[in-house]
Short mmCIF file of C-alpha atoms in Angstrom, two decimals:
data_model
loop_
_atom_site.label_atom_id
_atom_site.label_comp_id
_atom_site.label_asym_id
_atom_site.label_seq_id
_atom_site.Cartn_x
_atom_site.Cartn_y
_atom_site.Cartn_z
CA MET A 1 1.55 -19.86 22.52
CA ASN A 2 2.95 -16.45 21.75
CA GLY A 3 3.14 -15.35 25.12
CA ARG A 4 6.30 -17.06 25.11
CA PHE A 5 8.18 -14.86 22.35
CA LYS A 6 9.35 -11.03 23.48
CA ALA A 7 8.98 -8.70 21.11
CA SER A 8 5.90 -6.58 22.51
CA GLY A 9 6.84 -3.61 24.75
CA GLY A 10 9.88 -2.94 22.44
CA ALA A 11 12.13 -5.97 23.47
CA VAL A 12 13.86 -7.91 20.11
CA GLY A 13 12.08 -10.79 19.15
CA GLY A 14 13.36 -14.30 18.38
CA GLY A 15 14.97 -15.52 15.49
CA LEU A 16 16.50 -17.83 13.49
CA LEU A 17 18.91 -18.33 10.15
CA VAL A 18 17.85 -21.08 7.78
CA ALA A 19 21.17 -21.89 5.99
CA GLY A 20 22.30 -24.64 3.36
CA THR A 21 24.91 -27.20 2.51
CA THR A 22 24.22 -25.91 -1.01
CA SER A 23 22.09 -23.56 -3.33
CA ASP A 24 18.86 -25.43 -3.62
CA ALA A 25 19.23 -27.25 -0.64
CA GLY A 26 15.55 -26.41 0.44
CA LYS A 27 16.25 -22.98 2.44
CA SER A 28 13.36 -21.08 0.76
CA VAL A 29 10.46 -23.86 1.66
CA VAL A 30 11.87 -24.21 4.87
CA THR A 31 12.22 -20.91 6.10
CA ALA A 32 8.51 -20.52 4.82
CA GLY A 33 7.21 -23.81 6.22
CA ILE A 34 8.77 -22.67 9.58
CA CYS A 35 7.00 -19.02 9.01
CA ARG A 36 3.60 -20.79 8.61
CA TRP A 37 4.15 -23.59 11.31
CA LEU A 38 4.83 -20.27 13.57
CA ALA A 39 1.63 -18.38 12.17
CA ARG A 40 -0.26 -21.00 12.89
CA GLN A 41 0.73 -21.37 16.31
CA GLY A 42 -0.42 -17.19 16.94
CA VAL A 43 3.07 -16.15 17.02
CA ARG A 44 4.00 -12.86 15.17
CA VAL A 45 6.51 -14.01 12.43
CA ALA A 46 8.24 -12.25 9.39
CA PRO A 47 10.67 -13.46 6.74
CA PHE A 48 14.24 -12.25 5.60
CA LYS A 49 16.67 -12.59 3.46
CA ALA A 50 19.35 -10.23 3.56
CA GLN A 51 20.62 -10.79 -0.08
CA ASN A 52 18.88 -12.18 -2.69
CA MET A 53 20.00 -13.42 -6.24
CA SER A 54 17.18 -13.66 -8.26
CA LEU A 55 15.35 -12.79 -11.74
CA ASN A 56 11.91 -13.64 -9.86
CA SER A 57 10.69 -10.56 -8.11
CA PHE A 58 7.58 -8.72 -6.50
CA VAL A 59 5.96 -5.40 -6.02
CA THR A 60 4.96 -4.33 -2.46
CA ARG A 61 1.98 -2.35 -2.09
CA GLU A 62 4.40 0.54 -1.10
CA GLY A 63 6.24 -0.02 -4.27
CA ALA A 64 9.23 -1.37 -3.50
CA GLU A 65 10.78 -4.63 -5.72
CA ILE A 66 11.91 -7.90 -3.65
CA GLY A 67 12.23 -11.27 -4.36
CA ARG A 68 9.39 -13.66 -5.14
CA ALA A 69 10.49 -16.14 -2.46
CA GLN A 70 10.23 -13.52 0.31
CA ALA A 71 7.01 -12.62 -0.77
CA MET A 72 5.73 -16.21 -0.39
CA GLN A 73 7.34 -16.41 2.81
CA ALA A 74 5.39 -13.40 3.75
CA ALA A 75 2.53 -15.01 2.75
CA ALA A 76 3.16 -18.13 4.41
CA ALA A 77 3.37 -15.86 7.79
CA ARG A 78 0.61 -14.30 6.99
CA VAL A 79 2.01 -10.50 6.70
CA GLU A 80 2.18 -7.98 4.29
CA PRO A 81 5.62 -7.97 2.30
CA THR A 82 8.01 -5.42 2.67
CA ALA A 83 11.12 -4.16 1.65
CA LEU A 84 12.58 -5.10 4.96
CA MET A 85 12.21 -8.59 4.40
CA ASN A 86 14.78 -8.46 1.52
CA PRO A 87 16.61 -4.86 1.50
CA VAL A 88 19.35 -6.59 -0.98
CA LEU A 89 18.15 -7.98 -4.25
CA LEU A 90 20.95 -8.49 -6.98
CA LYS A 91 19.19 -9.39 -10.36
CA PRO A 92 21.51 -10.50 -12.66
CA GLY A 93 22.41 -8.98 -16.52
CA SER A 94 25.40 -11.08 -17.58
CA ASP A 95 27.21 -13.91 -15.81
CA ARG A 96 29.46 -10.81 -14.31
CA SER A 97 27.24 -8.24 -13.34
CA SER A 98 23.89 -7.41 -11.58
CA GLN A 99 21.42 -4.86 -11.03
CA VAL A 100 21.42 -3.88 -7.42
CA VAL A 101 17.82 -3.07 -5.76
CA LEU A 102 18.22 -1.60 -2.32
CA LEU A 103 15.56 -1.14 -0.38
CA GLY A 104 13.15 -2.40 -2.68
CA LYS A 105 14.81 0.16 -5.41
CA ALA A 106 17.21 0.02 -8.26
CA VAL A 107 20.57 1.96 -7.30
CA GLY A 108 23.04 0.46 -10.24
CA GLU A 109 24.99 -1.88 -12.09
CA LEU A 110 27.89 -3.56 -10.14
CA SER A 111 30.34 -6.26 -11.60
CA ALA A 112 30.53 -9.27 -8.93
CA ARG A 113 34.04 -8.06 -8.12
CA GLY A 114 32.97 -4.22 -7.37
CA TYR A 115 30.03 -5.78 -5.22
CA HIS A 116 32.34 -8.07 -3.50
CA ALA A 117 35.28 -5.68 -3.26
CA GLY A 118 33.81 -3.31 -0.71
CA ARG A 119 29.82 -2.26 -1.73
CA GLN A 120 28.71 -5.32 -0.22
CA GLU A 121 30.58 -5.19 3.48
CA GLN A 122 29.24 -1.40 3.07
CA LEU A 123 25.91 -2.81 2.93
CA LEU A 124 25.68 -4.83 6.69
CA GLY A 125 24.63 -1.86 8.47
CA THR A 126 21.48 -1.56 6.15
CA VAL A 127 20.95 -5.42 6.57
CA THR A 128 21.27 -5.36 10.35
CA ASP A 129 18.94 -2.60 10.84
CA CYS A 130 16.38 -3.91 8.85
CA LEU A 131 16.86 -6.88 10.53
CA GLN A 132 16.56 -5.25 13.93
CA GLU A 133 13.02 -3.30 13.12
CA LEU A 134 11.54 -6.97 12.01
CA ARG A 135 12.74 -8.08 15.52
CA ARG A 136 11.63 -5.34 17.03
CA THR A 137 7.85 -5.47 15.47
CA HIS A 138 7.61 -9.39 15.44
CA ASP A 139 7.67 -12.05 17.52
CA ALA A 140 10.23 -14.10 15.36
CA VAL A 141 11.97 -13.72 12.20
CA ILE A 142 13.33 -16.61 10.37
CA CYS A 143 15.88 -15.37 8.39
CA GLU A 144 17.34 -17.40 4.80
CA GLY A 145 20.85 -17.55 3.93
CA ALA A 146 22.03 -17.71 0.43
CA GLY A 147 24.21 -20.62 -1.08
CA SER A 148 26.52 -22.46 1.20
CA PRO A 149 27.83 -20.71 4.71
CA ALA A 150 31.21 -22.08 3.93
CA GLU A 151 31.66 -19.96 0.86
CA ILE A 152 35.45 -19.52 2.19
CA ASN A 153 36.70 -17.06 -0.49
CA LEU A 154 33.71 -14.79 0.50
CA ARG A 155 33.12 -15.08 4.25
CA ARG A 156 35.13 -11.59 4.62
CA THR A 157 32.24 -9.43 2.73
CA ASP A 158 29.85 -12.08 3.48
CA ILE A 159 26.02 -10.11 5.27
CA VAL A 160 23.70 -13.13 4.22
CA ASN A 161 25.29 -16.19 6.08
CA MET A 162 27.30 -15.90 8.83
CA GLY A 163 28.29 -12.74 8.60
CA LEU A 164 24.77 -12.17 9.45
CA ALA A 165 24.42 -14.34 12.25
CA ARG A 166 27.18 -13.10 13.81
CA ALA A 167 26.36 -9.25 13.38
CA ALA A 168 22.77 -10.78 14.98
CA ARG A 169 23.99 -13.15 17.16
CA ILE A 170 21.44 -15.49 16.25
CA PRO A 171 21.45 -19.20 15.83
CA VAL A 172 22.22 -21.13 12.47
CA MET A 173 20.16 -24.63 11.61
CA VAL A 174 21.95 -25.91 8.62
CA VAL A 175 19.49 -27.89 5.71
CA GLY A 176 20.87 -30.33 3.84
CA ASP A 177 19.49 -32.02 0.19
CA ILE A 178 20.02 -35.81 1.25
CA ASP A 179 18.25 -36.14 -2.29
CA ARG A 180 21.50 -35.43 -3.67
CA GLY A 181 23.45 -37.89 -2.06
CA GLY A 182 26.40 -36.74 0.30
CA VAL A 183 24.39 -35.33 2.73
CA PHE A 184 26.55 -36.36 5.72
CA ALA A 185 29.66 -35.04 4.39
CA SER A 186 28.11 -31.97 3.28
CA PHE A 187 27.11 -31.30 6.86
CA PHE A 188 30.11 -32.09 8.42
CA GLY A 189 32.53 -30.62 5.89
CA THR A 190 30.34 -27.10 6.26
CA THR A 191 30.80 -26.96 9.60
CA ALA A 192 34.03 -27.91 10.01
CA LEU A 193 35.11 -24.93 7.03
CA LEU A 194 33.79 -22.22 9.38
CA SER A 195 35.84 -20.70 12.25
CA LYS A 196 35.31 -21.19 15.49
CA GLU A 197 33.49 -18.01 16.02
CA ASP A 198 31.05 -18.87 13.49
CA GLN A 199 30.62 -22.91 14.21
CA ALA A 200 29.59 -21.35 17.65
CA LEU A 201 26.36 -20.10 15.98
CA VAL A 202 26.18 -23.41 13.98
CA ALA A 203 23.01 -25.45 16.00
CA GLY A 204 21.98 -27.99 14.16
CA TYR A 205 21.33 -29.63 10.66
CA LEU A 206 18.01 -30.15 9.24
CA VAL A 207 17.89 -33.11 6.40
CA ASN A 208 15.63 -32.47 3.23
CA LYS A 209 13.65 -34.39 0.59
CA PHE A 210 14.62 -37.71 2.33
CA ARG A 211 12.84 -41.17 0.54
CA GLY A 212 12.47 -44.19 2.43
CA ASP A 213 12.33 -45.74 5.71
CA VAL A 214 14.14 -42.99 8.36
CA THR A 215 15.03 -45.79 10.63
CA LEU A 216 17.82 -46.52 8.50
CA LEU A 217 18.91 -42.96 8.37
CA GLU A 218 19.11 -42.39 12.37
CA PRO A 219 22.22 -44.15 12.91
CA GLY A 220 24.04 -41.55 10.70
CA LEU A 221 22.49 -39.07 12.51
CA GLU A 222 23.32 -40.36 15.86
CA MET A 223 27.11 -40.90 14.47
CA LEU A 224 26.90 -37.13 12.76
CA ARG A 225 25.65 -36.14 16.32
CA GLY A 226 28.93 -37.47 17.78
CA LEU A 227 31.22 -36.15 15.09
CA THR A 228 29.89 -32.72 15.42
CA GLY A 229 28.31 -32.27 18.57
CA ARG A 230 25.23 -30.93 17.13
CA GLN A 231 21.79 -32.53 17.06
CA THR A 232 19.61 -33.02 13.73
CA LEU A 233 16.19 -30.91 14.31
CA GLY A 234 14.12 -33.28 11.84
CA VAL A 235 14.29 -35.21 8.64
CA LEU A 236 11.59 -33.86 6.09
CA PRO A 237 10.33 -36.73 3.56
CA PHE A 238 10.20 -35.72 -0.12
CA SER A 239 7.27 -34.12 -1.13
CA HIS A 240 6.04 -33.49 -4.92
CA GLY A 241 4.60 -30.48 -6.37
CA LEU A 242 4.90 -28.16 -3.80
CA GLY A 243 4.69 -25.09 -6.55
CA ILE A 244 5.81 -22.52 -4.19
CA ASP A 245 7.87 -19.35 -5.86
CA GLU A 246 11.66 -20.05 -5.98
CA GLU A 247 14.17 -17.33 -6.24
CA ASP A 248 16.78 -18.41 -9.44
CA GLY A 249 15.93 -22.02 -10.32
CA LEU A 250 13.88 -22.90 -12.68
CA ARG A 251 11.52 -25.32 -11.49
CA VAL A 252 11.28 -26.94 -14.88
CA SER A 253 13.93 -28.75 -17.39
CA LEU A 254 14.48 -27.36 -20.32
CA ARG A 255 11.95 -28.17 -23.00
CA GLY A 256 10.03 -29.97 -20.09
CA ALA A 257 6.53 -29.90 -18.53
CA VAL A 258 6.70 -27.67 -15.33
CA ARG A 259 6.48 -29.71 -12.63
CA GLU A 260 3.51 -28.42 -10.50
CA SER A 261 1.32 -29.17 -13.45
CA VAL A 262 -1.85 -30.24 -12.18
CA VAL A 263 -2.55 -34.43 -13.17
CA ALA A 264 -5.79 -33.71 -13.22
CA PRO A 265 -7.84 -35.05 -16.48
CA PRO A 266 -9.03 -31.45 -18.57
CA HIS A 267 -12.56 -30.21 -17.84
CA GLY A 268 -13.51 -30.56 -21.74
CA ALA A 269 -12.50 -33.26 -24.20
CA GLU A 270 -9.41 -31.86 -24.94
CA VAL A 271 -5.88 -30.28 -23.23
CA LEU A 272 -4.68 -26.77 -24.01
CA ARG A 273 -1.16 -26.80 -24.88
CA VAL A 274 1.31 -24.06 -24.09
CA ALA A 275 4.79 -23.17 -24.76
CA VAL A 276 6.80 -20.73 -22.85
CA ALA A 277 10.11 -19.38 -24.70
CA ALA A 278 13.07 -20.14 -22.47
CA VAL A 279 14.33 -16.95 -23.00
CA PRO A 280 18.05 -15.89 -21.61
CA LEU A 281 17.81 -14.22 -18.42
CA MET A 282 14.35 -15.29 -17.82
CA SER A 283 12.51 -13.55 -15.36
CA ASN A 284 9.22 -13.89 -13.31
CA PHE A 285 8.66 -17.23 -14.91
CA THR A 286 6.09 -17.73 -11.98
CA ASP A 287 3.85 -15.90 -14.09
CA VAL A 288 2.57 -19.38 -15.99
CA ASP A 289 2.07 -21.05 -12.46
CA ALA A 290 -1.31 -20.23 -12.72
CA LEU A 291 -1.72 -21.89 -16.37
CA ALA A 292 0.08 -25.22 -14.65
CA ALA A 293 -2.72 -25.05 -12.15
CA GLU A 294 -5.67 -25.37 -14.58
CA PRO A 295 -6.82 -29.06 -15.11
CA GLY A 296 -5.97 -29.86 -18.59
CA VAL A 297 -3.32 -26.97 -19.28
CA VAL A 298 -0.04 -28.46 -20.05
CA VAL A 299 2.96 -26.04 -19.72
CA ARG A 300 6.33 -26.57 -21.19
CA PHE A 301 9.49 -24.32 -21.69
CA VAL A 302 11.11 -24.79 -25.09
CA ASP A 303 14.21 -23.63 -27.12
CA ARG A 304 13.78 -24.94 -30.22
CA ALA A 305 11.08 -23.80 -32.94
CA GLU A 306 9.92 -27.03 -34.10
CA GLU A 307 8.70 -27.17 -30.39
CA LEU A 308 6.05 -24.47 -31.26
CA ALA A 309 4.30 -26.65 -33.85
CA ASP A 310 1.80 -27.96 -31.98
CA ALA A 311 1.45 -24.99 -29.20
CA ASP A 312 -2.11 -23.90 -28.49
CA LEU A 313 -0.37 -20.87 -27.11
CA VAL A 314 2.99 -19.40 -27.36
CA VAL A 315 4.21 -17.33 -24.20
CA LEU A 316 7.05 -14.83 -24.82
CA PRO A 317 7.96 -14.25 -21.02
CA GLY A 318 9.68 -11.31 -18.87
CA THR A 319 13.27 -10.95 -19.56
CA ARG A 320 16.34 -9.03 -17.48
CA GLY A 321 17.66 -8.50 -21.30
CA THR A 322 14.79 -7.84 -23.84
CA VAL A 323 17.22 -7.11 -26.38
CA ARG A 324 19.81 -10.25 -25.74
CA ALA A 325 16.43 -12.38 -25.92
CA LEU A 326 15.20 -10.96 -29.13
CA GLU A 327 18.38 -12.03 -30.56
CA TRP A 328 18.13 -15.00 -29.07
CA LEU A 329 15.06 -15.88 -30.67
CA ARG A 330 16.00 -14.86 -34.23
CA GLU A 331 18.96 -17.12 -33.79
CA ARG A 332 17.02 -19.87 -32.82
CA GLY A 333 14.25 -19.28 -35.85
CA LEU A 334 11.97 -18.99 -33.07
CA ALA A 335 11.07 -15.33 -34.23
CA ASP A 336 9.90 -17.00 -37.62
CA ALA A 337 8.18 -19.50 -36.04
CA VAL A 338 6.11 -16.79 -33.99
CA ALA A 339 5.35 -14.47 -36.86
CA ARG A 340 4.32 -17.49 -38.79
CA ARG A 341 1.97 -18.57 -36.18
CA ALA A 342 0.76 -14.48 -35.47
CA ALA A 343 -0.30 -14.75 -39.28
CA GLU A 344 -2.36 -17.82 -39.23
CA GLY A 345 -4.12 -16.54 -36.16
CA ARG A 346 -2.78 -18.61 -33.69
CA PRO A 347 -2.62 -17.25 -29.98
CA VAL A 348 0.80 -15.57 -28.57
CA LEU A 349 1.04 -13.62 -25.35
CA GLY A 350 3.74 -11.36 -24.32
CA ILE A 351 4.56 -10.45 -20.86
CA CYS A 352 6.82 -7.35 -20.17
CA GLY A 353 9.84 -8.25 -21.92
CA GLY A 354 7.85 -10.65 -24.19
CA TYR A 355 5.42 -7.88 -24.48
CA GLN A 356 8.59 -5.77 -25.41
CA MET A 357 9.58 -7.98 -27.97
CA LEU A 358 6.45 -8.15 -30.02
CA GLY A 359 6.53 -4.66 -30.80
CA GLU A 360 7.99 -2.67 -33.93
CA ARG A 361 10.46 -0.75 -32.11
CA ILE A 362 12.68 -1.19 -28.82
CA GLU A 363 15.22 2.21 -27.93
CA ASP A 364 17.68 0.95 -25.33
CA ASP A 365 20.14 3.57 -23.93
CA VAL A 366 19.91 1.99 -20.40
CA GLU A 367 19.65 -2.26 -20.12
CA SER A 368 21.74 -3.27 -23.15
CA LYS A 369 22.53 0.33 -24.66
CA ALA A 370 22.01 -0.96 -28.10
CA GLY A 371 20.43 1.96 -28.80
CA THR A 372 17.40 1.08 -31.82
CA VAL A 373 16.47 -2.40 -32.59
CA ASP A 374 13.72 -3.73 -34.36
CA GLY A 375 11.37 -5.68 -32.44
CA LEU A 376 9.41 -8.63 -34.13
CA GLY A 377 6.49 -5.85 -35.32
CA LEU A 378 3.53 -8.35 -34.27
CA LEU A 379 1.94 -5.38 -31.89
CA PRO A 380 1.94 -1.70 -32.56
CA VAL A 381 4.02 -0.87 -29.98
CA ARG A 382 7.18 1.31 -29.67
CA VAL A 383 9.23 0.89 -26.53
CA ARG A 384 11.80 3.39 -25.19
CA PHE A 385 13.76 2.34 -21.83
CA ALA A 386 13.79 4.73 -19.08
CA ALA A 387 16.60 5.05 -16.74
CA GLU A 388 14.11 4.90 -13.67
CA LYS A 389 12.02 1.59 -13.07
CA THR A 390 8.59 1.04 -13.51
CA LEU A 391 7.34 -0.58 -10.10
CA ALA A 392 3.20 -0.53 -9.62
CA ARG A 393 0.68 -2.91 -8.60
CA PRO A 394 -2.17 -2.13 -10.96
CA VAL A 395 -5.85 -3.39 -11.14
CA GLY A 396 -8.27 -3.09 -14.35
CA GLU A 397 -10.47 -5.29 -16.27
CA ALA A 398 -9.97 -7.22 -19.17
CA LEU A 399 -12.30 -9.69 -21.51
CA GLY A 400 -15.58 -8.07 -19.05
CA GLU A 401 -13.38 -9.65 -15.64
CA PRO A 402 -11.50 -7.51 -12.61
CA VAL A 403 -7.47 -8.34 -13.08
CA ALA A 404 -4.77 -7.50 -10.68
CA GLY A 405 -0.87 -7.55 -11.14
CA TYR A 406 2.28 -6.34 -11.04
CA GLU A 407 5.15 -4.23 -12.95
CA ILE A 408 8.44 -4.14 -12.75
CA HIS A 409 10.17 -2.33 -16.19
CA HIS A 410 12.33 0.32 -17.30
CA GLY A 411 10.57 0.02 -20.96
CA VAL A 412 7.76 2.56 -21.68
CA ALA A 413 5.30 1.75 -24.26
CA GLU A 414 3.44 4.01 -26.56
CA VAL A 415 0.56 1.75 -28.00
CA THR A 416 -0.32 3.32 -31.54
CA GLY A 417 -3.22 0.96 -32.73
CA GLY A 418 -4.51 -2.62 -32.10
CA ASP A 419 -7.81 -4.17 -32.11
CA GLU A 420 -8.38 -3.49 -28.27
CA GLU A 421 -6.53 -2.60 -25.02
CA PHE A 422 -5.54 -5.05 -23.07
CA LEU A 423 -3.74 -5.01 -19.34
CA ASP A 424 -2.57 -1.57 -20.48
CA GLY A 425 -1.21 -3.18 -23.58
CA CYS A 426 -2.86 -3.80 -26.53
CA ARG A 427 -4.15 -7.24 -28.44
CA ALA A 428 -4.12 -7.49 -32.09
CA GLY A 429 -5.48 -10.33 -34.17
CA SER A 430 -4.02 -13.13 -32.11
CA VAL A 431 -1.47 -11.48 -30.15
CA TRP A 432 -1.58 -10.36 -27.04
CA GLY A 433 0.69 -8.14 -24.93
CA THR A 434 1.33 -6.64 -21.31
CA HIS A 435 3.43 -5.23 -19.11
CA TRP A 436 1.56 -6.58 -16.24
CA HIS A 437 3.05 -10.05 -14.16
CA GLY A 438 0.82 -12.08 -12.20
CA SER A 439 -2.59 -11.35 -14.02
CA LEU A 440 -3.13 -14.86 -14.93
CA GLU A 441 -3.26 -15.48 -11.31
CA SER A 442 -7.14 -13.59 -11.35
CA ASP A 443 -9.24 -16.33 -11.75
CA SER A 444 -12.00 -15.37 -13.81
CA PHE A 445 -9.91 -13.32 -16.01
CA ARG A 446 -7.75 -16.39 -16.63
CA ARG A 447 -10.75 -18.43 -17.60
CA ALA A 448 -12.08 -15.90 -19.43
CA PHE A 449 -8.88 -15.87 -21.49
CA LEU A 450 -8.12 -19.64 -21.71
CA ARG A 451 -11.82 -19.75 -23.49
CA ARG A 452 -10.45 -17.16 -26.49
CA VAL A 453 -7.25 -18.76 -26.60
CA ALA A 454 -9.03 -22.24 -26.85
CA ALA A 455 -11.52 -20.88 -29.33
CA ASP A 456 -8.69 -19.27 -31.42
CA ALA A 457 -6.46 -22.45 -31.12
CA GLY A 458 -9.91 -24.53 -32.23
CA ARG A 459 -9.63 -26.72 -29.30
CA ALA A 460 -12.40 -28.09 -27.26
CA PHE A 461 -10.78 -27.11 -24.18
CA VAL A 462 -12.91 -25.83 -21.52
CA PRO A 463 -11.62 -24.54 -18.39
CA ALA A 464 -12.43 -26.03 -14.84
CA PRO A 465 -15.29 -23.63 -13.22
CA ASP A 466 -13.72 -24.04 -9.54
CA THR A 467 -9.65 -23.51 -9.76
CA GLY A 468 -8.73 -20.66 -7.38
CA PHE A 469 -5.07 -20.15 -8.18
CA ALA A 470 -4.97 -18.45 -4.56
CA THR A 471 -6.74 -21.28 -2.96
CA LEU A 472 -4.23 -23.70 -4.06
CA ARG A 473 -1.03 -21.61 -2.90
CA GLU A 474 -2.56 -21.64 0.84
CA GLU A 475 -2.83 -24.87 0.64
CA GLN A 476 0.54 -25.32 -0.70
CA LEU A 477 1.79 -23.32 2.44
CA ASP A 478 0.20 -25.39 4.92
CA ARG A 479 1.45 -28.36 3.36
CA LEU A 480 5.21 -26.73 4.24
CA GLY A 481 3.93 -26.07 7.46
CA ASP A 482 2.61 -29.76 7.93
CA LEU A 483 6.47 -30.30 7.11
CA ILE A 484 7.56 -28.98 9.60
CA GLU A 485 5.08 -29.73 12.44
CA GLU A 486 5.09 -33.53 11.38
CA HIS A 487 8.83 -34.08 10.45
CA ALA A 488 10.90 -31.75 12.89
CA ASP A 489 11.79 -31.43 16.30
CA THR A 490 9.79 -28.01 16.88
CA ALA A 491 10.31 -28.06 20.67
CA ALA A 492 14.17 -27.71 19.92
CA LEU A 493 13.23 -25.33 17.27
CA LEU A 494 11.07 -22.68 19.74
CA ARG A 495 14.45 -23.22 21.83
CA LEU A 496 16.55 -22.00 19.45
CA ILE A 497 14.10 -19.01 18.02
CA GLU A 498 13.27 -18.24 21.82
CA GLU A 499 16.55 -18.58 23.62
CA GLY A 500 19.31 -18.20 21.28
CA VAL A 501 22.05 -19.96 20.40
CA PRO A 502 22.86 -23.25 22.94
CA GLU A 503 26.07 -22.74 25.13
CA GLY A 504 28.99 -25.15 24.65
CA LEU A 505 28.72 -26.48 21.34
CA PRO A 506 32.06 -27.57 20.15
CA PHE A 507 34.83 -26.76 17.84
CA VAL A 508 35.39 -29.10 14.72
CA PRO A 509 38.90 -28.55 13.33
CA PRO A 510 39.99 -28.03 11.09
CA GLY A 511 37.85 -24.41 10.93
CA ALA A 512 38.28 -21.76 8.43
CA PRO A 513 41.59 -21.25 6.59
#
């Protein structure tokens, strides 16, 4: 099938922009599903997101920081992720400002007003150059939009939705989440709020998360086509437990269990309970997905001290605001509860910002600019924030097992003691700390760590001997590909990707103000 595409010999490959009626409509999973479906057909496909706002990020082999959703989509496409796939990453530091990561490197902090007032428009050339390079080297590039393309207050400076589609002349498919309700109004309203020039690129719709008998939906889809002149390219059923890396939505309800936790019974006599502190500006909460994938491990996000009482392991996760998160722990009594656990020899794990909080002292003139702040004092570690961010893909060994991970942090840790080294961090008693994200995805290490935790917690928990996290991820990506193959109009999708925007798409009034 890849012979139908045109990227070889220097020509430009096909493209498609997956937009959404809202945030969390399913753009990320649909993009990944299309990538996996095309890759299974032998098409050389790559994902792309011009601008991503997310605290979940990843480090590529060349040491560039990109959104984890794009790394997941690259895995779906069976290609190595690169900075080209996510040229602009915004990492919120507050409600009003974000760190700007350009082509994988942090270039400074900007307020939302400052970014949209000029900086964003300046980046359009960089964004289109990256997309052009991907289209030159691949048969097809599946782009993901952000939020909604009908954010009329931001259209002038847009580089990720219709601004990108216009610049690259690629067709747009709009995804709507029918589980929220109002999907027909969302499709129609999204289209009708676009200018005539933007509407000319909107080629069709995709219904996501449908429950029930699709024949009951079909009359509405026909009426929508009559109103807009655009077809619906598929109706994807609601699917539980996809478990893919999202960009900026926490896949849990506060104080709720991770939805993707495996339902299988524990391998041993007892379950193991993991409580993750839901700190402000939590980053890379995907670190605990590998724990939730283990049969018999129950992972919950918590924000109250009493919720730590029955936990066998407490995790302090990464955060974009270490000092702010430390204050939050103290205000809520969680800091004292963690200290009591440590004194009782009950397991605590700190990852990245969580590791920094467990130390004795933090010197921060970079992130919070708070100066010297006392940590929780549970690890013999002193942290100094450096202006330059550490981005790395370390490999090593811990608990006698091989481990791989990735590092994204400004804090530089000086370890002054402890009972043993632990992934470039340390262990002191039952308290463990490391800057490494993703280490728990290493299967044999994860099992060894859980055995230690179970022993310290006095639980008759035994990790399953055959849980393979990478295998589970591949199965989930295949499920996304199956959703597209079985429930989308793949022939119509191929025509859009290969041939571009159909001629004669009608204008839907009133258009942009």
